Coordinates of C-alpha atoms in Angstrom, one line a residue:
M1 CA 0.0 0.0 0.0
I2 CA 1.2 3.5 -0.8
H3 CA 1.2 5.7 2.3
E4 CA -0.6 9.0 1.8
S5 CA 1.2 12.2 2.8
P6 CA -0.4 13.7 5.9
V7 CA 0.3 17.3 4.8
S8 CA 0.4 19.3 1.6
V9 CA 3.8 20.4 0.5
S10 CA 4.8 24.1 0.2
Y11 CA 7.9 24.7 -1.9
V12 CA 9.5 27.5 0.0
G13 CA 12.8 28.0 1.8
S14 CA 13.8 27.0 5.3
S15 CA 12.7 28.9 8.3
R16 CA 16.0 28.1 9.9
I17 CA 17.3 31.4 8.7
A18 CA 16.4 34.9 9.7
P19 CA 18.2 37.0 7.0
A20 CA 19.4 40.4 7.9
G21 CA 19.1 42.3 4.6
G22 CA 18.8 39.2 2.5
F23 CA 21.5 37.4 0.7
K24 CA 22.7 40.3 -1.4
S25 CA 22.6 39.2 -5.1
F26 CA 20.3 36.3 -4.2
T27 CA 17.5 38.3 -2.8
T28 CA 15.0 36.3 -4.9
C29 CA 15.9 33.2 -3.0
P30 CA 12.8 32.4 -0.8
L31 CA 13.7 32.6 2.8
K32 CA 10.6 31.9 5.0
R33 CA 8.1 29.2 5.3
D34 CA 4.5 30.4 4.9
E35 CA 2.2 30.9 7.9
K36 CA 0.1 27.7 7.4
N37 CA 3.2 25.5 7.7
K38 CA 4.7 27.2 10.8
Q39 CA 3.7 24.4 13.1
T40 CA 5.2 21.8 10.8
Y41 CA 8.5 23.7 10.9
K42 CA 8.4 23.9 14.7
E43 CA 8.1 20.1 14.9
G44 CA 11.0 19.7 12.5
E45 CA 13.1 22.3 14.4
K46 CA 12.6 20.4 17.7
M47 CA 13.8 17.2 16.1
T48 CA 17.0 18.8 14.8
Q49 CA 17.6 20.2 18.3
N50 CA 17.2 16.7 19.7
L51 CA 19.4 15.0 17.1
M52 CA 22.5 15.1 19.3
K53 CA 20.7 13.6 22.2
R54 CA 21.7 9.9 22.6
S55 CA 20.3 8.1 19.6
S56 CA 21.2 6.0 16.6
G57 CA 20.5 5.6 12.9
I58 CA 21.3 3.8 9.7
L59 CA 23.2 4.9 6.6
M60 CA 21.6 3.8 3.4
H61 CA 21.1 5.9 0.2
P62 CA 17.7 5.7 -1.5
T63 CA 19.2 4.1 -4.7
S64 CA 19.8 1.0 -2.5
L65 CA 16.2 0.4 -1.8
P66 CA 14.5 -2.7 -3.4
G67 CA 11.9 -2.6 -6.2
K68 CA 11.3 -3.7 -9.7
Y69 CA 12.3 -0.5 -11.5
G70 CA 16.1 -1.0 -11.5
M71 CA 17.1 1.2 -8.7
G72 CA 15.6 2.4 -5.4
D73 CA 13.2 5.3 -5.5
L74 CA 10.9 7.4 -3.4
G75 CA 7.9 5.2 -3.7
P76 CA 6.3 2.4 -1.5
Q77 CA 9.6 0.7 -0.6
A78 CA 10.9 4.0 0.9
Y79 CA 7.9 4.2 3.2
K80 CA 8.4 0.6 4.2
W81 CA 12.0 1.3 5.0
I82 CA 11.0 4.1 7.3
D83 CA 8.5 1.8 9.0
R84 CA 11.4 -0.7 9.6
L85 CA 13.6 2.1 11.1
A86 CA 10.8 3.0 13.5
E87 CA 10.3 -0.7 14.5
A88 CA 14.0 -0.9 15.3
K89 CA 13.8 2.2 17.4
Q90 CA 16.2 4.1 15.1
K91 CA 15.9 7.9 15.1
H92 CA 17.8 8.8 12.0
W93 CA 18.1 7.9 8.4
Q94 CA 21.4 9.1 6.9
I95 CA 21.6 9.4 3.1
L96 CA 24.2 10.6 0.5
P97 CA 23.7 13.8 -1.6
L98 CA 20.3 13.8 -3.4
G99 CA 21.5 15.8 -6.5
P100 CA 21.2 14.7 -10.2
T101 CA 24.2 12.4 -10.7
G102 CA 26.7 13.0 -13.5
Y103 CA 30.1 11.4 -14.2
G104 CA 30.5 7.9 -12.7
D105 CA 26.9 8.0 -11.3
S106 CA 28.4 9.5 -8.1
P107 CA 26.1 11.5 -5.8
Y108 CA 29.2 13.6 -5.1
Q109 CA 29.5 14.7 -8.7
C110 CA 26.2 16.3 -9.5
F111 CA 24.9 18.6 -12.3
S112 CA 23.5 21.0 -9.7
A113 CA 23.9 21.7 -6.0
F114 CA 20.2 22.5 -5.7
A115 CA 18.3 20.1 -8.0
G116 CA 17.2 16.6 -7.1
N117 CA 18.0 13.3 -8.8
P118 CA 15.1 12.7 -11.2
Y119 CA 16.0 9.0 -11.4
L120 CA 14.7 8.7 -7.8
I121 CA 11.2 9.6 -8.9
S122 CA 8.8 6.7 -8.2
P123 CA 7.1 5.2 -11.3
E124 CA 4.4 3.7 -8.9
L125 CA 3.5 7.2 -7.7
L126 CA 3.5 8.5 -11.3
I127 CA 0.8 5.8 -11.9
E128 CA -1.1 7.1 -9.0
Y129 CA -0.9 10.7 -10.3
G130 CA -2.4 9.4 -13.6
L131 CA 0.8 10.3 -15.5
L132 CA 1.9 6.7 -16.3
R133 CA 0.1 3.6 -17.5
K134 CA -0.1 0.6 -15.1
D135 CA 0.9 -1.8 -17.9
I136 CA 4.2 -0.1 -18.8
E137 CA 6.8 -2.7 -19.8
V138 CA 9.6 -2.9 -17.2
P139 CA 12.9 -4.7 -18.2
A140 CA 14.2 -7.5 -16.0
F141 CA 16.7 -5.4 -14.0
P142 CA 19.0 -7.1 -11.5
K143 CA 17.8 -7.0 -7.9
E144 CA 21.0 -6.7 -6.0
K145 CA 22.7 -3.9 -8.0
V146 CA 21.9 -0.9 -10.0
D147 CA 22.8 -1.3 -13.7
F148 CA 23.0 2.5 -14.4
G149 CA 23.7 1.9 -18.1
R150 CA 20.2 0.3 -18.5
V151 CA 18.3 2.0 -15.7
I152 CA 19.0 5.7 -16.7
P153 CA 17.6 5.4 -20.3
F154 CA 14.5 3.6 -18.9
K155 CA 14.0 6.4 -16.3
V156 CA 14.4 9.1 -18.9
K157 CA 11.8 7.4 -21.0
I158 CA 9.3 7.2 -18.1
L159 CA 9.8 10.9 -17.2
K160 CA 9.3 12.0 -20.8
M161 CA 6.1 9.9 -20.9
A162 CA 4.9 11.6 -17.6
W163 CA 5.6 15.1 -19.1
G164 CA 3.7 14.2 -22.2
A165 CA 0.7 13.0 -20.2
F166 CA 0.8 16.2 -18.1
K167 CA 0.8 18.4 -21.2
A168 CA -2.2 16.4 -22.5
G169 CA -4.1 17.3 -19.4
K170 CA -3.6 14.3 -17.2
G171 CA -2.6 14.8 -13.5
A172 CA -4.6 18.1 -13.6
P173 CA -4.6 18.4 -9.7
L174 CA -0.8 18.9 -9.9
K175 CA -1.0 22.0 -12.2
G176 CA -1.3 24.6 -9.5
A177 CA 1.4 23.1 -7.3
F178 CA 3.7 22.8 -10.4
E179 CA 3.3 26.5 -11.2
E180 CA 3.9 27.4 -7.5
F181 CA 7.1 25.3 -7.5
C182 CA 8.4 27.0 -10.7
K183 CA 7.9 30.4 -9.2
K184 CA 9.3 29.7 -5.8
E185 CA 12.4 27.8 -7.0
A186 CA 13.2 30.0 -10.0
Y187 CA 16.4 31.3 -8.4
W188 CA 18.1 28.0 -9.3
L189 CA 15.5 26.1 -11.4
D190 CA 15.6 28.3 -14.4
D191 CA 19.4 28.0 -14.9
Y192 CA 19.3 24.3 -14.2
A193 CA 16.5 23.5 -16.6
L194 CA 18.2 25.4 -19.4
F195 CA 21.5 23.9 -18.6
M196 CA 20.2 20.3 -18.8
A197 CA 18.3 21.1 -22.0
L198 CA 21.5 22.5 -23.5
K199 CA 23.5 19.4 -22.4
E200 CA 21.0 17.2 -24.2
A201 CA 21.1 19.4 -27.3
N202 CA 24.9 19.1 -27.2
G203 CA 24.9 15.3 -27.0
G204 CA 25.6 15.2 -23.3
A205 CA 28.9 17.1 -23.6
S206 CA 30.2 19.2 -20.7
W207 CA 29.3 22.8 -20.9
L208 CA 33.0 23.6 -21.1
D209 CA 32.8 22.1 -24.6
W210 CA 29.8 24.1 -25.8
N211 CA 30.3 27.0 -28.3
H212 CA 31.7 30.3 -26.9
D213 CA 28.4 32.2 -26.8
L214 CA 26.6 29.5 -24.7
R215 CA 29.6 28.9 -22.5
H216 CA 29.7 32.7 -21.7
R217 CA 26.0 33.0 -21.5
E218 CA 25.7 35.7 -24.2
T219 CA 22.3 37.2 -24.1
T220 CA 21.3 36.5 -27.8
A221 CA 22.4 32.9 -27.6
M222 CA 20.6 32.3 -24.3
Q223 CA 17.4 33.9 -25.6
K224 CA 17.5 31.7 -28.7
A225 CA 18.1 28.6 -26.7
E226 CA 15.2 29.4 -24.3
V227 CA 12.9 29.6 -27.3
E228 CA 14.2 26.6 -29.3
L229 CA 14.4 24.3 -26.2
A230 CA 11.3 25.5 -24.4
D231 CA 9.6 22.1 -24.2
E232 CA 12.7 20.4 -22.9
I233 CA 13.3 23.2 -20.3
N234 CA 9.7 22.8 -19.0
S235 CA 10.1 19.0 -19.0
N236 CA 13.2 19.4 -16.8
K237 CA 11.3 21.7 -14.5
F238 CA 8.4 19.2 -14.2
S239 CA 10.8 16.4 -13.3
Q240 CA 12.2 18.5 -10.5
F241 CA 8.7 19.3 -9.3
L242 CA 8.0 15.6 -9.2
F243 CA 11.2 14.8 -7.3
F244 CA 10.6 17.6 -4.7
K245 CA 6.9 16.6 -4.2
Q246 CA 7.8 12.9 -3.7
W247 CA 10.8 13.6 -1.4
M248 CA 9.1 16.2 0.8
E249 CA 6.1 13.9 1.3
L250 CA 8.5 11.0 2.2
K251 CA 10.4 13.3 4.6
Q252 CA 7.2 14.4 6.3
Y253 CA 6.2 10.8 6.8
A254 CA 9.6 10.1 8.4
N255 CA 9.3 13.1 10.6
N256 CA 5.9 12.1 11.7
R257 CA 7.4 8.7 12.8
D258 CA 10.0 10.7 14.8
I259 CA 12.8 10.0 12.4
T260 CA 15.0 12.7 11.1
I261 CA 16.9 12.8 7.8
I262 CA 20.6 13.3 7.9
G263 CA 21.7 14.7 4.5
D264 CA 25.0 15.4 2.9
I265 CA 26.6 18.4 1.3
P266 CA 29.8 17.8 -0.7
I267 CA 32.0 20.8 0.0
F268 CA 32.8 21.1 -3.7
I269 CA 30.7 21.1 -6.8
S270 CA 31.2 19.4 -10.2
S271 CA 32.9 21.3 -12.9
D272 CA 30.1 20.1 -15.3
S273 CA 27.3 21.8 -13.4
S274 CA 24.8 24.5 -13.8
D275 CA 26.4 26.1 -10.7
L276 CA 29.8 26.8 -12.3
W277 CA 28.1 27.7 -15.6
S278 CA 25.8 30.3 -14.0
Y279 CA 28.2 31.6 -11.3
P280 CA 31.8 31.3 -12.6
E281 CA 33.0 34.4 -10.6
G282 CA 32.7 32.3 -7.4
F283 CA 35.3 29.9 -8.5
L284 CA 39.0 29.8 -9.7
V285 CA 38.6 29.9 -13.4
D286 CA 40.4 31.4 -16.3
E287 CA 39.1 33.9 -18.9
D288 CA 37.5 30.9 -20.8
R289 CA 35.8 29.9 -17.6
R290 CA 37.9 26.7 -17.2
P291 CA 39.1 25.7 -13.8
T292 CA 42.7 26.7 -13.1
H293 CA 43.0 24.5 -10.1
I294 CA 41.1 21.5 -8.9
A295 CA 40.3 19.8 -5.7
G296 CA 41.5 16.6 -4.1
V297 CA 43.3 15.3 -1.0
P298 CA 46.9 14.1 -0.5
P299 CA 47.7 10.5 0.1
D300 CA 45.5 9.3 3.0
Y301 CA 43.6 6.3 4.3
F302 CA 42.1 5.4 0.9
S303 CA 44.8 6.1 -1.7
A304 CA 48.6 6.1 -1.8
T305 CA 48.6 8.8 -4.5
G306 CA 45.8 10.8 -2.9
Q307 CA 42.4 11.4 -4.4
L308 CA 42.1 13.6 -7.5
W309 CA 38.5 14.8 -7.4
G310 CA 38.7 17.3 -10.2
N311 CA 36.2 19.7 -8.8
P312 CA 36.7 23.4 -9.3
L313 CA 37.9 25.4 -6.2
Y314 CA 36.2 28.4 -4.7
N315 CA 37.3 31.9 -5.2
W316 CA 37.0 32.6 -1.5
E317 CA 37.9 36.3 -1.9
A318 CA 35.0 36.8 -4.3
Q319 CA 32.7 34.7 -2.1
K320 CA 33.5 36.8 0.9
K321 CA 32.8 40.0 -1.0
D322 CA 29.3 38.7 -1.6
D323 CA 29.0 37.7 2.1
Y324 CA 29.0 34.0 1.0
A325 CA 25.6 34.5 -0.6
W326 CA 25.8 31.5 -2.9
W327 CA 26.7 29.2 0.0
K328 CA 23.9 30.6 2.1
K329 CA 21.5 29.9 -0.7
R330 CA 22.8 26.4 -1.1
L331 CA 22.6 25.6 2.6
T332 CA 19.1 27.0 2.8
A333 CA 18.0 24.7 -0.1
T334 CA 19.6 21.7 1.5
L335 CA 18.0 22.3 4.9
E336 CA 14.6 22.4 3.3
L337 CA 15.2 18.8 2.2
V338 CA 16.8 17.3 5.3
D339 CA 16.8 17.9 9.1
Y340 CA 20.6 17.7 9.6
V341 CA 23.4 17.9 7.2
R342 CA 26.9 16.4 7.1
I343 CA 29.4 18.7 5.4
D344 CA 31.7 16.4 3.4
H345 CA 35.4 17.4 3.7
F346 CA 34.8 19.9 6.4
R347 CA 38.6 20.4 6.8
G348 CA 38.5 22.3 3.4
F349 CA 37.1 25.3 5.2
E350 CA 40.3 25.5 7.2
A351 CA 42.7 24.6 4.4
Y352 CA 42.2 22.7 1.1
W353 CA 44.5 20.8 -1.2
K354 CA 45.0 22.9 -4.3
I355 CA 46.1 21.0 -7.4
P356 CA 47.0 22.7 -10.7
A357 CA 44.5 21.6 -13.4
G358 CA 45.9 19.0 -15.7
N359 CA 47.6 16.8 -13.1
T360 CA 46.8 13.1 -13.2
T361 CA 47.2 12.4 -9.5
A362 CA 46.7 14.5 -6.3
E363 CA 50.3 14.3 -5.2
N364 CA 51.4 17.6 -6.6
G365 CA 49.2 20.0 -4.6
I366 CA 49.7 22.5 -1.9
W367 CA 47.6 23.4 1.2
E368 CA 45.8 26.7 0.7
K369 CA 44.1 28.5 3.6
G370 CA 40.2 28.5 3.5
P371 CA 37.8 31.0 4.8
Y372 CA 38.0 29.5 8.4
N373 CA 35.9 31.2 11.1
D374 CA 34.8 34.1 8.9
F375 CA 32.6 31.8 6.8
F376 CA 30.7 30.2 9.7
D377 CA 30.5 33.4 11.6
S378 CA 28.8 34.9 8.6
L379 CA 26.4 31.9 8.4
K380 CA 25.5 32.4 12.0
K381 CA 24.4 35.9 11.3
D382 CA 21.6 34.7 9.0
F383 CA 20.8 31.2 10.3
E384 CA 18.8 30.6 13.5
E385 CA 20.5 27.2 13.8
L386 CA 23.2 25.3 11.9
P387 CA 22.3 21.6 12.3
I388 CA 25.6 20.4 10.9
I389 CA 27.8 17.4 11.3
A390 CA 31.5 18.1 10.4
E391 CA 33.1 15.3 8.4
D392 CA 36.6 15.8 9.9
L393 CA 38.4 12.8 8.5
G394 CA 41.7 12.6 6.7
V395 CA 44.6 14.9 7.5
I396 CA 43.3 16.8 10.5
T397 CA 45.3 19.5 12.2
A398 CA 44.9 21.4 15.4
E399 CA 43.5 24.3 13.3
V400 CA 40.7 22.0 11.9
D401 CA 39.8 20.9 15.4
A402 CA 39.7 24.5 16.6
L403 CA 37.4 25.5 13.8
R404 CA 35.0 22.6 14.5
E405 CA 35.0 23.5 18.2
H406 CA 34.5 27.2 17.5
C407 CA 31.4 26.2 15.5
G408 CA 30.2 23.6 18.1
F409 CA 29.7 21.0 15.4
P410 CA 29.9 17.3 16.2
G411 CA 32.8 15.5 14.4
M412 CA 33.0 12.0 13.1
K413 CA 34.6 8.9 14.5
V414 CA 35.0 5.8 12.3
L415 CA 35.7 2.6 14.2
Q416 CA 37.5 0.9 11.3
F417 CA 40.1 3.7 11.5
A418 CA 40.8 2.8 15.1
F419 CA 42.0 -0.7 14.1
G420 CA 43.1 -0.7 10.5
G421 CA 46.4 0.6 9.0
G422 CA 47.8 1.5 12.4
V423 CA 46.0 2.5 15.5
E424 CA 44.7 6.1 15.5
S425 CA 43.8 6.9 19.1
R426 CA 41.2 9.5 18.3
F427 CA 39.0 6.8 16.8
L428 CA 39.2 4.5 19.8
P429 CA 35.9 4.8 21.9
H430 CA 37.6 5.4 25.2
N431 CA 38.9 8.7 23.8
Y432 CA 35.5 10.0 22.5
E433 CA 33.8 13.2 23.6
K434 CA 30.0 13.1 23.7
N435 CA 29.6 15.7 20.9
C436 CA 30.4 13.4 18.1
V437 CA 28.9 10.8 15.7
V438 CA 30.4 7.4 15.6
Y439 CA 30.2 5.1 12.5
T440 CA 31.3 1.5 12.1
G441 CA 32.2 2.6 8.6
T442 CA 31.1 5.1 5.9
H443 CA 30.1 4.8 2.3
D444 CA 33.8 5.1 1.4
N445 CA 34.8 2.2 3.6
D446 CA 34.7 -1.5 3.0
T447 CA 31.9 -3.2 5.0
T448 CA 33.0 -4.2 8.4
K449 CA 32.9 -7.9 7.5
G450 CA 35.1 -7.2 4.4
F451 CA 37.4 -5.0 6.4
Y452 CA 38.0 -7.7 9.0
A453 CA 38.6 -10.3 6.4
K454 CA 41.4 -8.2 4.9
A455 CA 42.9 -7.0 8.2
T456 CA 46.4 -8.2 9.3
D457 CA 46.8 -10.7 12.1
F458 CA 48.0 -7.8 14.4
E459 CA 44.9 -5.8 13.6
K460 CA 42.5 -8.7 14.2
D461 CA 44.3 -9.6 17.4
F462 CA 44.0 -6.0 18.7
M463 CA 40.3 -5.8 17.8
R464 CA 39.6 -9.0 19.6
K465 CA 41.5 -7.9 22.7
Y466 CA 40.1 -4.4 22.7
M467 CA 36.5 -5.6 22.5
G468 CA 36.8 -9.0 24.3
I469 CA 35.4 -10.9 21.3
S470 CA 36.0 -13.9 19.2
G471 CA 35.6 -12.1 15.9
Q472 CA 32.9 -14.5 14.7
D473 CA 30.3 -11.8 14.5
I474 CA 32.5 -8.9 13.7
S475 CA 29.9 -6.6 12.1
W476 CA 27.7 -6.7 15.2
D477 CA 30.7 -6.5 17.5
L478 CA 31.5 -3.1 16.0
I479 CA 27.8 -2.1 16.0
R480 CA 27.7 -2.9 19.7
L481 CA 30.9 -1.0 20.4
A482 CA 29.6 2.1 18.6
S483 CA 26.2 1.8 20.4
M484 CA 27.8 1.5 23.9
S485 CA 30.2 4.4 23.3
V486 CA 29.6 7.9 24.8
A487 CA 29.1 9.4 21.3
D488 CA 25.7 11.2 21.2
L489 CA 24.9 9.6 17.8
S490 CA 25.9 6.2 16.4
V491 CA 25.3 5.4 12.7
Y492 CA 25.7 2.0 11.0
P493 CA 25.7 1.3 7.3
L494 CA 23.0 -1.1 6.4
Q495 CA 25.5 -3.5 5.0
D496 CA 26.9 -3.9 8.5
I497 CA 23.5 -4.4 10.0
L498 CA 23.1 -7.3 7.5
S499 CA 26.6 -8.6 8.1
L500 CA 27.5 -8.4 4.4
G501 CA 30.9 -8.6 2.8
S502 CA 33.0 -6.6 0.4
E503 CA 30.9 -7.4 -2.6
T504 CA 28.3 -5.0 -1.2
R505 CA 30.7 -2.1 -0.7
M506 CA 29.1 1.2 -1.8
N507 CA 32.2 3.1 -3.0
L508 CA 35.9 2.4 -3.5
P509 CA 37.6 5.9 -3.8
G510 CA 39.7 6.1 -6.9
A511 CA 38.1 3.1 -8.6
L512 CA 36.6 3.7 -12.1
G513 CA 33.3 2.0 -12.3
G514 CA 31.4 -0.4 -10.1
N515 CA 30.6 2.2 -7.4
W516 CA 27.2 3.3 -6.0
E517 CA 25.5 0.1 -7.3
W518 CA 24.6 -1.9 -4.2
R519 CA 20.9 -2.7 -3.4
F520 CA 19.4 -4.8 -0.8
T521 CA 16.4 -7.1 -1.3
E522 CA 13.3 -6.8 0.8
N523 CA 13.7 -10.2 2.4
Q524 CA 17.2 -9.4 3.7
I525 CA 15.8 -7.3 6.6
D526 CA 14.0 -9.9 8.6
D527 CA 12.2 -9.6 12.0
F528 CA 15.1 -11.2 13.8
T529 CA 17.4 -8.4 12.6
I530 CA 14.9 -5.7 13.6
V531 CA 14.5 -7.1 17.1
R532 CA 18.2 -7.5 17.5
L533 CA 18.9 -3.9 16.6
R534 CA 16.0 -2.7 18.7
D535 CA 17.2 -4.6 21.8
L536 CA 20.7 -3.3 21.4
T537 CA 19.4 0.3 20.9
E538 CA 17.3 0.1 24.0
M539 CA 20.1 -1.6 26.1
Y540 CA 22.5 1.3 25.5
G541 CA 19.9 4.1 25.9
R542 CA 19.6 5.2 22.2
G543 CA 15.9 4.3 21.7

């Protein structure tokens, strides 16, 4: 059965901010929730304030949900998932970024920092809206992985069918809400919809390879494109409307079950994005608008040659002159979608690894100072609260710790780092402070079972001695260790809850292909697992 949303959705900005004079050049960005939804916000606000009370949750991206349409989506299975979380006394569902994925299907390389991933739109809900036939032919997709090469064309076809049906007068009750959405979200939606239409017209090529006039957004070229691509532009807007409608209704269902959503903001954006195309002055680019330097990290836990991400770097001087208006707009939009947000690569606000464009590894970079306290102090002027988790992994200095402490943000502790590749004492639970979030592993780690299988004899012996265990049930041993720790919040990847091996790993940094594909099947989460997690949660006071 498809759960009905208990409230109507209003497409306006987050009430977590009280802007003083607006966001300068982004004054069209909606800032306040309307009066009729004030109570809804107060309930959500209370939950974010309670997030760092002792509790626990599960990390699982919506693409990993089961279902017959090739990848997880925002339909009935997502509601069932929330029900299972509630049964297990979990208070949080942590996800990866929700943006429209680009290169490598990575949620950390999106075509927009504001848009949603249209491939997450539920076909079953489109049928309910009257925008899709019930008898649509669905290919025999694999159940335990996402075959992006097959799924994406199928999803694109479905969305075009839904747009065609809407133009033909079907789904009429959605018309007013769609018009409201387009008006309220125009500050990012207009650029994004045109950007994606131009990408399609250019065979999917990066905007950096478009002709000069479109690359530089010359007025005549832009006006011509808006006329010639009007239908595709509106189709893109409609897909975004459908995503936001489905996501906000799902989020409301979770909140009503006393479950908060922990979202994720990648500190950097993709070079092939509507953000860089529409706001190049905020980044380090040359006269042709191509990045002069790119992001990454030096050699670390995950890679001996570092990680070459390739993202453009911010022009922090220009961002500061605008009082970080673009970032405030981005954070506002994200906090409308989630209750709490993890900022990926938080240390980049203190200092970031600056690599000259054209390098093939991340080894030849330099540390460059970031905006530090000035950035977050500016945010605090405009935001009533900053429900942020700082991803403070990697090369962490005293300055990074001082920045996080200045902001009061909880940091992250990853148990695998306490035992693998040499003991790091800050990740051992007896050294934790309460204001932190402990994970058995993250989306970038191997599963705990896979990690243990590859560990050295010394590492295995240390884990067994530290926890007083045999190692026969290692995934749940680490879950128990995280749960009993003093950390305010403990989070477990679903793969660890299910005691799965390396074959279900979500991401291997630096690997080309094979990432982000894992899905679970509905029968994998049985009643025994739910009861086991619930008992553990209640035993250690996280329920």
